[in-house]
């Protein structure tokens, strides 16, 4: 009977050691996955922050361009309004001169 007990204890010890090795292997795989994921996330965060700064610079540049173009549009609109007023005045003068010419020719 003592031999049987010792045999059972040896078998149980081997079984527990095997389960411990398996658990250690699973833990090592999980720890490696966690480390890889942490490294990948760190890289993604750095990349994301750099991209944010780059995009903010682009937004600032494009905003300045938009403001510049809006100013140019306003200037051109003012120029067109002035040109239209000048054209209207010139047309009025031409019509008056034409009327005077027609009246002078009639005499």
XYZ file of C-alpha atoms in Angstrom:
107
model
C 0.000 0.000 0.000
C 2.761 2.540 0.743
C 4.244 1.815 -2.667
C 0.851 2.500 -4.218
C 0.581 5.790 -2.302
C 4.082 6.800 -3.401
C 3.237 5.870 -6.982
C 0.043 7.947 -6.835
C 1.968 10.883 -5.321
C 4.584 10.631 -8.067
C 1.868 10.541 -10.714
C 0.100 13.490 -9.118
C 3.389 15.403 -8.909
C 4.090 14.751 -12.599
C 0.547 15.812 -13.503
C 0.821 19.037 -11.477
C 4.242 19.834 -12.975
C 2.872 19.275 -16.485
C -0.134 21.532 -15.764
C 2.252 24.156 -14.343
C 4.403 24.001 -17.481
C 1.324 24.367 -19.675
C 0.075 27.289 -17.587
C 3.534 28.896 -17.774
C 3.549 28.481 -21.569
C 0.085 30.044 -21.883
C 1.130 32.890 -19.596
C 4.319 33.486 -21.612
C 2.316 33.637 -24.857
C -0.169 36.056 -23.298
C 2.604 38.228 -21.853
C 4.320 38.336 -25.253
C 1.019 39.316 -26.911
C 0.528 42.068 -24.308
C 4.045 43.416 -24.882
C 3.587 43.351 -28.667
C 0.221 45.069 -28.400
C 1.615 47.721 -26.025
C 4.503 48.387 -28.436
C 2.125 48.593 -31.416
C -0.228 50.932 -29.559
C 2.685 53.137 -28.541
C 3.767 53.387 -32.177
C 0.201 54.113 -33.310
C -0.114 56.856 -30.688
C 3.151 58.486 -31.805
C 2.099 58.251 -35.436
C -1.347 59.639 -34.637
C 0.090 62.591 -32.717
C 2.471 63.383 -35.569
C -0.396 63.156 -38.039
C -2.515 65.486 -35.884
C 0.252 68.088 -35.893
C 0.703 67.724 -39.639
C -3.022 68.078 -40.280
C -3.256 71.101 -37.991
C -0.468 72.746 -39.992
C -2.296 71.975 -43.233
C -5.536 73.399 -41.796
C -3.753 76.598 -40.749
C -2.143 76.918 -44.184
C -5.408 76.331 -46.016
C -7.238 78.788 -43.750
C -4.664 81.449 -44.616
C -5.071 80.631 -48.311
C -8.848 80.882 -47.989
C -8.605 84.276 -46.299
C -6.217 85.492 -49.003
C -8.546 84.310 -51.745
C -11.574 85.867 -50.033
C -9.720 89.178 -49.930
C -8.879 88.843 -53.634
C -12.524 88.048 -54.448
C -13.631 91.152 -52.537
C -11.076 93.262 -54.416
C -12.195 91.867 -57.762
C -15.862 92.404 -56.900
C -15.102 96.031 -56.025
C -13.185 96.405 -59.291
C -16.102 94.964 -61.257
C -18.537 97.317 -59.525
C -16.301 100.281 -60.370
C -15.945 99.129 -63.980
C -19.710 98.687 -64.309
C -20.298 102.197 -62.925
C -17.698 103.593 -65.362
C -19.328 101.729 -68.251
C -22.749 103.068 -67.309
C -21.377 106.626 -67.122
C -19.575 106.236 -70.461
C -22.733 104.833 -72.075
C -24.709 107.768 -70.755
C -22.106 110.209 -72.146
C -22.114 108.434 -75.542
C -25.899 108.562 -75.709
C -25.829 112.293 -74.898
C -23.130 112.913 -77.509
C -25.109 110.879 -80.046
C -28.236 112.925 -79.358
C -26.211 116.139 -79.777
C -24.710 114.817 -83.006
C -28.092 113.826 -84.415
C -29.490 117.265 -83.493
C -26.511 119.028 -85.106
C -26.863 116.944 -88.272
C -30.560 117.760 -88.450
C -29.838 121.505 -88.470
